[in-house]
Amino acid sequence: MAKVLMKGNEAIAEAAIRAGCEAYFGYPITPQTEVLEYMSARMPELGRAFVQAESELAAVNMLYGAACTGARAMTTTSSPGFSLMQEGLSYIACSEVPAVVVNVMRGGPGLGNIQPSQADYLQMTKGGGHGDYSPIVLAPSTVQETVNLVILAFDLADKYRQPVYVIADGMIGQMMEPVELPELKPPQRPERPWALTGAKGRPRNIITSLQLDPPTLEKVNLRLQEIYRRIRENEQRHEEYMTDDADLLVVAYGTAARIVKTAISKARPQGLKVGLFRPITVNPYPYDALRKAADRAQRVLVVELSAGQMLEDVRLAVMDRRPIHFFGKMGGVVPMPEDIVDAMNKVMAEA
Amino acid sequence: MAEVKEEKIVFQRPKALCDVVTHYCPGCLHGVVHRVIAEVIDELGIQEITVGIAPVGCSVLAYNYIATDFAEAAHGRAPAMATGMKRVHPELVVFTYQGDGDLAAIGTNELIHAATRGENITTIFINNAIYGMTGGQMAPTTLPGQVTTSTPRGRDTKLAGFPVRVCELVSTLEGAAYIVRRSAYNPSEIRKLKAAIKTAFQVQMAGLGYSLVEVVSNCPTNWGMTPLESLKWLQENMLAYYPLGDYKVKDSVKELMAKK
Ligand SMILES: Cc1ncc(C[n+]2csc(CCOP(=O)(O)OP(=O)(O)O)c2C)c(N)n1
Ligand code: SF4
């Protein structure tokens, strides 16, 4: 299939459509608004559901409603909007319904700005909402990978009946790259015996996150934890780039990782043996793979567009087996590859 | 030998009402309204195409009593959930069941905008002028002077503002098709309530827009009254502030009712 040049946000929308998304609900917020705009044109022409919600609270609950009926459904937002969705996502996780959420992250906290940031990492990977739940979080670093991961997100959501998040940022949402898209097929509804479709010819279904009896709610939680265990076992994904002979292992995801790749191409000719470990699932986090990669290097450098939120997961993986350093930018500031090369040199000079 | 007459059933549990003991307090009208909804579902023959959405409040367990597919919403968010369901499955009959705290405080936004969009859903709104489940705090619908656990000296409108009249508010919205206020304090009111709920479902099934039936209701427990006292208090105090009647019946709905 021929490649087309697409803006990241539009690619998110088209990928969801190709994945058979039957319902989209959203609310404008920069830098993801183009997803909403794109969907407003495409979904009705395909006879699928589109609603511009009155808020992110409403959008996520429309998503919840549509997902309860067994439809493939998605919402997209950016950081402050994602904060508002936490309540609904906790309900969706407990009720065991599939749903896809894309967060095109921006600078925070508060209203912040509309530039790329990765400062929602902890909120997204550690649950964010109340209660013990653990969402799958996929972190693309190119527009093509965003397409692939949005499609994967729908499959994983269906497979585990849990919310799946894709975290992009303003950079990926706004940049244009050539992408290959799968063929457009009509949405297919696999058998979903649990869905609310009217109780014709079957016992009625109830979807609830309420269990007043503690042992019953404990059972629900144990079942959720079993799902998360299966996800940890089967769904960890990561990429390694020039790590075989690396003295310095840089750990970064998403936009930060693609800048690190450019930095590596500049640092290698200078004689710096540096490689990249890029988690693709930032939850479940590829702890074992990272530990092994770190064991082959002398030092570890974490690069993030935040104060060091993923740093905590890197520490959990590496423990104190290797020295861990951090280079981060906040507030929507995006480092140049040279800034990262400087950081690499500084770390190795300390050795 | 005397002729054996065929038995004629004059009263029985509706099929759409589960055969269980409810958790509602004695004298609470939630149970009456559940029964009325179940009777309407039976009469319209829609048990297998109906999806209910339970609120957060005393009726959080409504799905244990009304025998259709059901979802449990977060506090106030039922109209948004209903929107998501109905947009994917226009053939379903989707109704939300909400208290005044759920619908007129935390969920006002979802209510207003579902009605504004003219979503083809039905809301059954139980106005008992108090937060029942959390133990009797002030609701948006609490009357001026009414004592609650968070208005211990009576609702002072200077401090706590005025009660919200939901039917009056929602009837100004273009997407609302059928907005009426009823009660359930005696059998004749219950019959009127049932007719209204039936019409609301029919409005939805005909695709005419948003429908809401408010029920002026009671909370003997948190009002600190016997069931009978509470019904008396309802009539003497609530009906003046919340007059029963039809607040919006679109012409398309009138035509539909004329046909029936
Ligand atoms: C987000 C959230 N906030 C608060 C609550 C606590 N809460 C449970 S029921 C309720 C009030 C319900 O009152 P109402 O809707 O009037 O229904 P009633 O119990 O009177 O039938 C509140 C505030 C909650 N469950 N969730
Ligand atoms: S607390 Fe009030 S509203 Fe709740 S069940 Fe009891 S009487 Fe009914």
XYZ file of C-alpha atoms and ligand atoms in Angstrom:
645
model
C 0.000 0.000 0.000
C 1.262 3.492 -0.913
C 2.455 5.808 1.815
C 0.590 9.041 2.528
C 1.901 12.151 4.230
C -0.115 12.714 7.376
C -0.087 14.855 10.472
C 0.250 12.772 13.621
C -3.160 13.740 14.976
C -4.896 12.895 11.717
C -3.029 9.613 11.561
C -4.348 8.767 15.046
C -7.889 9.367 13.806
C -7.522 7.455 10.551
C -5.768 4.561 12.300
C -8.665 4.264 14.736
C -11.130 4.245 11.849
C -9.137 1.532 10.081
C -9.089 -0.428 13.333
C -12.888 -0.470 13.247
C -13.587 2.270 15.779
C -17.379 2.660 15.744
C -17.707 5.576 18.141
C -15.563 8.607 18.911
C -16.184 11.204 21.598
C -13.934 14.196 22.179
C -13.522 17.734 23.392
C -11.199 20.319 21.825
C -7.831 20.828 23.481
C -4.516 21.713 21.869
C -2.399 19.907 20.718
C -4.853 17.087 19.849
C -7.826 18.990 18.436
C -7.189 17.806 14.863
C -8.225 14.295 15.934
C -11.666 15.633 16.883
C -11.907 17.686 13.707
C -10.877 14.796 11.505
C -13.338 12.455 13.200
C -16.176 14.976 12.869
C -15.899 14.624 9.102
C -14.989 10.948 8.736
C -17.163 9.141 11.266
C -20.583 10.361 10.065
C -19.698 9.681 6.429
C -18.963 6.079 7.427
C -22.191 5.857 9.422
C -20.329 5.676 12.722
C -20.918 7.652 15.919
C -19.277 11.003 16.591
C -20.139 13.390 19.415
C -18.338 16.565 20.410
C -18.885 16.222 24.142
C -19.484 19.112 26.533
C -16.403 18.213 28.582
C -13.829 15.476 29.014
C -15.932 14.125 31.882
C -18.780 13.639 29.443
C -16.503 12.355 26.666
C -15.024 9.592 28.798
C -18.466 8.566 30.049
C -19.839 8.493 26.489
C -16.878 6.250 25.741
C -17.837 4.115 28.728
C -21.448 3.881 27.524
C -20.516 2.965 23.968
C -17.944 0.448 25.194
C -20.587 -1.173 27.435
C -22.567 -2.021 24.315
C -19.555 -3.835 22.870
C -18.532 -1.187 20.343
C -14.922 -0.313 19.602
C -14.723 3.237 20.912
C -12.099 5.915 21.478
C -11.565 9.325 22.977
C -8.538 11.566 22.639
C -7.379 14.477 24.727
C -4.395 16.360 26.098
C -3.109 16.627 29.649
C -5.712 18.743 31.551
C -8.441 16.813 29.744
C -6.855 13.534 30.746
C -6.945 14.636 34.386
C -10.709 15.050 34.058
C -11.058 11.571 32.584
C -9.530 9.804 35.569
C -12.844 9.160 37.278
C -14.350 7.502 34.229
C -11.244 5.462 33.501
C -11.238 3.996 36.978
C -14.870 2.912 36.426
C -14.043 1.476 32.985
C -11.137 -0.529 34.406
C -13.229 -1.954 37.239
C -16.175 -2.755 34.956
C -13.866 -4.599 32.550
C -14.889 -2.939 29.320
C -12.456 -2.228 26.470
C -11.707 1.398 25.613
C -8.959 3.348 23.859
C -7.704 6.741 25.034
C -5.000 8.810 23.360
C -3.275 11.534 25.371
C -1.282 13.990 23.245
C 0.611 15.407 26.209
C 1.415 19.096 26.688
C 3.321 21.228 29.177
C 1.952 21.354 32.729
C 1.058 21.417 35.576
C -2.143 23.438 35.451
C -3.028 25.089 32.190
C 0.678 24.982 31.326
C 1.219 25.414 27.613
C 0.618 23.580 24.365
C 4.170 22.407 23.701
C 5.371 18.769 23.857
C 5.882 17.287 27.291
C 6.039 13.878 28.967
C 5.001 15.011 32.397
C 1.809 12.909 32.542
C 3.843 9.700 32.715
C 3.132 8.844 36.343
C -0.537 9.760 36.082
C -0.946 7.589 32.996
C 1.110 4.569 33.936
C 0.312 4.275 37.628
C -3.454 4.370 37.253
C -4.142 8.019 37.861
C -7.692 7.394 39.008
C -8.693 5.873 42.328
C -8.296 2.231 43.224
C -5.978 -0.603 42.223
C -5.914 -0.663 38.460
C -3.141 -0.709 35.931
C -3.761 0.458 32.368
C -1.794 -0.671 29.320
C 0.157 2.350 28.037
C 1.753 2.425 24.596
C 4.319 5.098 23.705
C 5.064 5.666 19.999
C 7.960 7.777 18.760
C 7.047 8.214 15.084
C 3.808 8.878 13.256
C 3.937 5.425 11.645
C 4.375 3.804 15.030
C 1.476 5.871 16.348
C -0.706 4.354 13.638
C 0.472 0.847 14.491
C 0.022 1.321 18.225
C -3.449 2.852 17.945
C -4.490 -0.273 16.035
C -2.767 -2.497 18.589
C -4.488 -0.539 21.378
C -7.914 -1.619 20.093
C -6.808 -5.252 19.920
C -5.329 -5.219 23.426
C -8.391 -3.425 24.824
C -10.596 -6.162 23.370
C -8.310 -8.958 24.467
C -8.076 -7.898 28.102
C -11.283 -5.847 28.395
C -9.367 -2.973 29.892
C -8.669 0.640 28.939
C -5.568 1.022 26.765
C -3.796 4.373 26.476
C -1.544 5.680 23.744
C 0.712 8.486 24.921
C 1.962 10.845 22.289
C 2.909 14.468 22.763
C 2.570 17.774 20.953
C 5.538 16.931 18.764
C 4.138 13.670 17.411
C 0.615 15.084 17.161
C 1.679 18.067 15.105
C 4.448 16.669 12.871
C 3.871 15.255 9.397
C 5.444 11.986 8.264
C 4.712 9.467 5.535
C 2.620 6.601 6.862
C 1.239 3.345 5.616
C -2.300 2.567 6.696
C -4.114 -0.741 6.661
C -7.098 -1.162 4.391
C -10.408 0.309 5.506
C -12.761 -2.471 6.489
C -16.233 -2.242 7.975
C -16.128 -2.619 11.775
C -16.542 -6.216 12.790
C -18.109 -7.013 16.146
C -16.652 -10.123 17.690
C -18.929 -12.088 20.045
C -19.199 -10.053 23.218
C -21.556 -11.984 25.438
C -21.078 -9.492 28.258
C -22.229 -6.438 26.270
C -25.395 -4.440 26.962
C -27.433 -4.833 23.795
C -30.851 -5.637 25.217
C -31.429 -9.045 26.778
C -32.962 -10.711 23.737
C -32.588 -14.490 23.914
C -30.125 -14.426 26.793
C -30.061 -13.669 30.500
C -29.679 -9.948 31.151
C -26.262 -8.357 31.568
C -25.263 -5.901 34.260
C -22.104 -3.808 34.033
C -21.167 -2.285 37.344
C -18.156 -1.286 39.386
C -20.137 -1.396 42.644
C -19.617 -4.300 45.040
C -20.787 -3.382 48.518
C -19.672 -6.674 49.997
C -15.912 -6.536 50.797
C -15.094 -10.182 49.937
C -16.877 -9.770 46.596
C -14.983 -6.575 45.799
C -11.802 -8.326 46.844
C -12.600 -11.016 44.265
C -13.071 -8.360 41.602
C -9.699 -6.909 42.532
C -8.023 -10.303 42.483
C -9.453 -10.918 39.023
C -8.136 -7.530 37.849
C -4.711 -8.296 39.279
C -4.729 -11.603 37.419
C -5.477 -9.718 34.177
C -2.577 -7.353 34.895
C -0.306 -10.311 35.582
C -1.201 -11.802 32.186
C -0.583 -8.451 30.546
C 2.820 -8.156 32.209
C 3.681 -11.652 31.023
C 2.596 -11.232 27.404
C 2.591 -7.625 26.366
C 5.935 -6.033 27.253
C 7.449 -4.304 24.246
C 10.635 -2.337 23.795
C 13.228 -1.386 21.191
C 17.016 -1.471 21.537
C 19.224 0.630 19.292
C 23.033 0.126 19.255
C 23.024 -1.321 22.749
C 25.280 -4.330 22.004
C 28.570 -2.538 22.616
C 27.250 0.502 24.480
C 29.115 1.779 27.518
C 26.356 4.283 28.098
C 22.758 3.103 27.942
C 20.270 5.908 27.374
C 16.687 5.169 28.355
C 14.005 7.299 26.710
C 10.558 6.886 25.161
C 8.417 8.722 22.626
C 9.671 12.065 21.364
C 12.605 12.079 23.772
C 13.757 8.752 22.291
C 13.766 10.007 18.713
C 15.907 12.994 19.730
C 18.213 10.574 21.554
C 18.561 8.556 18.333
C 19.765 11.656 16.498
C 22.080 12.409 19.423
C 23.534 8.895 19.156
C 24.237 9.398 15.457
C 26.232 12.491 16.437
C 27.957 10.955 19.476
C 29.098 7.661 17.919
C 31.486 9.332 15.388
C 32.982 11.193 18.394
C 33.889 7.800 19.841
C 31.155 7.696 22.449
C 29.796 4.161 22.696
C 26.161 4.908 23.414
C 22.930 3.009 22.805
C 19.213 3.527 23.338
C 16.720 1.459 25.279
C 13.211 2.577 24.348
C 10.212 1.157 26.216
C 7.210 0.922 23.875
C 4.906 -0.314 26.610
C 5.615 2.092 29.448
C 3.089 0.023 31.381
C 3.693 -2.884 31.706
C 7.243 -1.609 31.964
C 9.940 -3.860 30.421
C 11.895 -4.104 33.693
C 13.733 -7.374 32.943
C 14.805 -6.380 29.436
C 16.066 -3.050 30.752
C 17.966 -4.737 33.587
C 19.718 -6.994 31.077
C 20.583 -4.086 28.778
C 21.859 -2.036 31.709
C 24.035 -4.945 32.876
C 25.864 -4.828 29.560
C 26.645 -1.081 29.932
C 28.634 0.885 32.489
C 26.242 3.712 33.097
C 22.646 4.622 32.478
C 21.259 7.980 31.403
C 17.523 8.670 31.461
C 16.226 11.391 29.119
C 12.706 12.723 29.545
C 10.592 15.771 28.856
C 9.710 15.876 32.540
C 11.324 16.214 35.958
C 12.153 12.509 35.860
C 8.969 10.517 36.120
C 10.034 7.394 34.212
C 13.298 7.652 36.141
C 11.512 5.848 38.978
C 10.794 2.841 36.765
C 14.381 2.803 35.506
C 15.583 2.760 39.127
C 13.260 -0.157 39.822
C 14.715 -2.051 36.865
C 18.405 -1.255 37.346
C 18.395 -0.923 41.150
C 21.919 0.071 42.229
C 23.701 -2.225 39.799
C 24.721 0.744 37.626
C 24.953 4.508 38.251
C 21.842 6.252 36.913
C 21.926 9.810 35.610
C 19.125 12.052 34.445
C 18.680 14.692 31.795
C 15.269 16.337 31.568
C 13.521 19.382 30.193
C 10.204 20.708 31.462
C 7.519 23.190 30.535
C 7.329 22.274 26.854
C 11.038 22.911 26.239
C 12.377 20.360 23.746
C 16.132 19.724 23.916
C 18.335 19.787 20.809
C 20.276 16.590 20.001
C 23.465 18.535 20.881
C 22.145 19.164 24.399
C 21.794 15.422 24.826
C 25.250 14.726 23.380
C 26.615 17.188 25.976
C 24.785 15.322 28.705
C 26.182 11.995 27.429
C 29.728 13.374 27.442
C 29.309 14.754 30.954
C 28.062 11.434 32.284
C 30.925 9.487 30.705
C 33.487 12.065 31.885
C 32.343 11.388 35.450
C 33.146 7.693 34.993
C -72.412 -28.718 40.598
C -71.333 -25.100 40.523
C -69.638 -23.919 37.351
C -65.863 -23.418 37.768
C -64.943 -19.921 36.610
C -61.658 -19.294 34.905
C -59.287 -17.396 37.157
C -58.697 -13.793 36.200
C -55.452 -12.269 37.375
C -56.068 -8.730 38.560
C -52.729 -7.964 40.154
C -49.270 -9.476 39.954
C -45.601 -8.618 39.946
C -44.575 -7.136 36.588
C -42.243 -9.391 34.601
C -39.674 -6.593 34.447
C -39.537 -6.359 38.248
C -37.219 -8.817 39.985
C -38.677 -11.027 42.715
C -36.395 -9.783 45.495
C -36.623 -7.787 48.706
C -35.413 -4.202 48.179
C -33.013 -2.282 50.371
C -35.150 0.858 50.356
C -36.452 2.266 53.646
C -40.107 1.611 54.492
C -42.351 4.168 52.814
C -39.725 5.340 50.342
C -41.187 6.082 46.915
C -38.131 4.767 45.020
C -39.737 1.321 45.177
C -43.060 2.590 43.835
C -41.346 4.287 40.906
C -39.367 1.114 40.130
C -42.603 -0.829 39.953
C -44.204 1.734 37.684
C -41.223 1.623 35.308
C -41.393 -2.181 35.259
C -45.139 -2.101 34.467
C -44.491 0.288 31.578
C -41.689 -1.918 30.233
C -44.067 -4.897 30.343
C -46.909 -3.024 28.677
C -44.678 -1.741 25.884
C -43.073 -5.172 25.507
C -39.569 -3.684 25.528
C -37.839 -5.704 28.243
C -35.436 -7.228 25.716
C -34.428 -3.977 24.053
C -34.150 -1.763 27.120
C -30.944 -0.703 28.864
C -31.173 1.111 32.188
C -28.475 3.246 33.766
C -28.389 3.386 37.540
C -27.143 6.491 39.370
C -25.110 7.001 42.493
C -27.553 7.561 45.327
C -30.047 5.381 47.144
C -31.088 3.827 43.825
C -27.516 2.778 43.035
C -28.788 -0.830 43.079
C -31.747 -0.193 40.712
C -30.377 -2.979 38.491
C -31.152 -5.473 41.219
C -34.842 -4.657 40.861
C -35.547 -3.690 37.246
C -34.955 -6.737 35.057
C -33.308 -5.330 31.934
C -29.705 -4.944 30.805
C -28.181 -2.344 33.118
C -25.082 -0.259 33.656
C -23.970 1.558 36.768
C -22.803 5.115 36.076
C -20.435 7.326 38.029
C -22.180 9.986 40.120
C -23.990 12.323 37.724
C -22.645 10.876 34.492
C -25.591 8.708 33.440
C -26.764 10.999 30.592
C -23.281 10.888 29.025
C -23.189 7.101 29.274
C -26.673 6.904 27.800
C -25.516 9.122 24.928
C -22.640 6.764 24.160
C -24.946 3.729 24.183
C -27.734 5.247 22.168
C -25.425 6.648 19.483
C -24.106 3.167 18.772
C -27.449 1.382 19.272
C -30.328 3.633 18.226
C -32.634 0.600 18.328
C -32.329 0.276 22.111
C -34.552 2.024 24.655
C -32.103 3.674 27.042
C -33.183 5.288 30.281
C -31.339 6.870 33.177
C -32.686 6.824 36.731
C -31.289 9.693 38.794
C -31.741 11.439 42.125
C -31.580 15.186 42.631
C -27.998 15.195 43.886
C -26.961 13.024 40.976
C -28.820 14.957 38.310
C -29.062 18.535 39.578
C -25.695 18.935 41.353
C -22.743 16.877 40.142
C -24.426 15.876 36.881
C -26.052 19.140 35.796
C -23.682 19.545 32.876
C -24.357 16.076 31.505
C -28.117 16.568 31.917
C -28.237 19.980 30.221
C -26.147 18.899 27.272
C -27.814 15.552 26.681
C -31.129 17.444 26.602
C -29.640 20.182 24.416
C -28.434 17.657 21.879
C -31.900 16.134 21.887
C -30.535 12.707 22.715
C -33.191 10.068 22.271
C -33.007 8.900 25.847
C -35.352 9.070 28.822
C -34.531 10.267 32.321
C -36.557 9.339 35.375
C -35.651 11.986 37.925
C -36.421 11.399 41.595
C -36.631 14.692 43.469
C -36.707 14.068 47.213
C -35.155 17.427 48.146
C -32.239 15.793 49.934
C -29.194 13.586 49.547
C -30.548 10.273 50.758
C -27.669 7.867 50.481
C -25.031 10.005 52.167
C -27.281 10.657 55.128
C -29.409 13.726 54.496
C -27.296 16.663 53.347
C -28.654 19.640 51.417
C -29.447 18.933 47.768
C -29.842 21.528 45.012
C -33.578 20.886 45.428
C -33.714 21.348 49.217
C -36.435 23.876 50.070
C -35.671 27.245 51.719
C -35.739 26.735 55.458
C -35.547 22.940 55.169
C -33.355 21.360 57.813
C -30.711 18.922 56.584
C -27.460 17.707 58.120
C -25.559 20.401 56.220
C -28.200 23.096 56.722
C -28.771 22.451 60.429
C -30.542 25.801 60.897
C -32.594 25.364 57.750
C -31.532 26.253 54.197
C -30.602 29.938 54.288
C -30.908 31.165 50.709
C -28.411 33.963 51.450
C -25.754 31.359 52.170
C -26.883 28.361 50.185
C -28.813 29.867 47.294
C -32.154 28.744 45.954
C -33.539 25.371 44.952
C -33.184 24.344 41.308
C -36.374 23.710 39.355
C -35.233 21.094 36.882
C -38.330 20.812 34.649
C -38.556 24.568 34.235
C -34.855 24.738 33.358
C -34.700 21.813 30.973
C -37.904 22.747 29.185
C -36.157 25.842 27.792
C -33.783 23.601 25.829
C -34.671 23.034 22.199
C -33.631 19.363 22.180
C -36.044 18.512 25.015
C -39.246 16.975 23.655
C -41.201 15.845 26.682
C -40.559 17.308 30.142
C -43.144 16.703 32.859
C -43.399 16.688 36.645
C -45.473 14.110 38.467
C -45.580 12.610 41.953
C -46.455 9.296 43.566
C -48.026 10.209 46.911
C -51.392 8.536 46.179
C -52.818 6.002 43.701
C -54.230 8.614 41.367
C -50.846 10.387 41.142
C -49.157 7.044 40.588
C -51.499 6.379 37.633
C -50.579 9.775 36.154
C -46.907 9.038 36.724
C -47.222 5.751 34.908
C -48.902 7.367 31.925
C -46.091 9.940 31.786
C -43.313 7.344 31.932
C -45.051 5.391 29.190
C -45.287 8.491 27.025
C -41.627 9.315 27.700
C -40.538 5.880 26.474
C -42.806 6.183 23.444
C -41.319 9.586 22.656
C -37.887 8.000 22.708
C -38.993 5.058 20.569
C -40.450 7.467 18.014
C -37.113 9.324 17.979
C -38.634 12.653 18.982
C -35.890 13.810 21.357
C -35.021 13.997 25.018
C -37.672 13.090 27.579
C -37.620 13.564 31.343
C -40.167 12.641 33.982
C -39.534 14.248 37.362
C -41.084 12.535 40.347
C -41.654 14.686 43.423
C -40.669 12.094 45.982
C -39.876 11.566 49.638
C -37.183 10.463 52.032
C -38.882 9.558 55.304
C -35.589 8.459 56.836
C -33.616 11.635 56.280
C -36.612 13.920 56.643
C -37.030 12.280 60.068
C -40.679 11.357 59.497
C -42.946 8.373 59.334
C -43.916 7.340 55.796
C -47.366 8.921 56.179
C -45.969 12.158 57.611
C -43.546 12.331 54.721
C -46.324 12.068 52.136
C -48.182 14.832 53.942
C -45.039 16.997 54.119
C -44.417 16.421 50.417
C -47.895 17.675 49.502
C -47.846 20.609 51.897
C -44.332 21.845 51.189
C -42.842 20.491 47.977
C -45.724 20.868 45.562
C -45.858 24.649 45.987
C -42.236 24.949 44.936
C -42.397 22.117 42.405
C -45.848 22.322 40.790
C -46.925 19.153 39.031
C -47.691 19.422 35.347
C -46.426 19.350 31.793
C -43.513 21.708 31.231
C -42.757 20.905 27.641
C -44.657 18.749 25.220
C -43.417 19.346 21.688
C -46.027 19.363 18.925
C -44.509 16.165 17.551
C -45.174 14.552 20.944
C -48.758 15.832 20.990
C -49.287 14.279 17.557
C -47.846 11.018 18.798
C -50.123 11.021 21.852
C -53.166 11.847 19.722
C -52.423 8.778 17.587
C -52.187 6.438 20.597
C -17.842 11.580 42.794
C -18.711 11.263 43.961
N -18.979 12.226 44.854
C -19.751 11.951 45.933
C -20.261 10.703 46.124
C -21.086 10.415 47.373
N -22.539 10.343 47.151
C -23.146 9.153 47.073
S -24.816 9.274 46.903
C -24.735 10.958 46.977
C -25.995 11.792 46.941
C -27.124 11.168 46.257
O -28.253 11.925 46.410
P -29.432 11.904 45.387
O -28.900 11.906 43.993
O -30.353 13.013 45.714
O -30.131 10.466 45.558
P -30.879 9.824 46.822
O -29.829 9.112 47.589
O -31.529 10.922 47.570
O -31.879 8.881 46.221
C -23.420 11.399 47.131
C -23.034 12.809 47.265
C -19.927 9.713 45.176
N -20.342 8.442 45.293
N -19.170 10.022 44.090
S -32.606 7.160 52.678
Fe -34.409 8.205 51.891
S -34.277 8.070 49.648
Fe -32.890 6.577 50.537
S -34.051 4.668 50.627
Fe -34.238 5.648 52.600
S -36.084 6.873 52.434
Fe -35.489 6.325 50.368
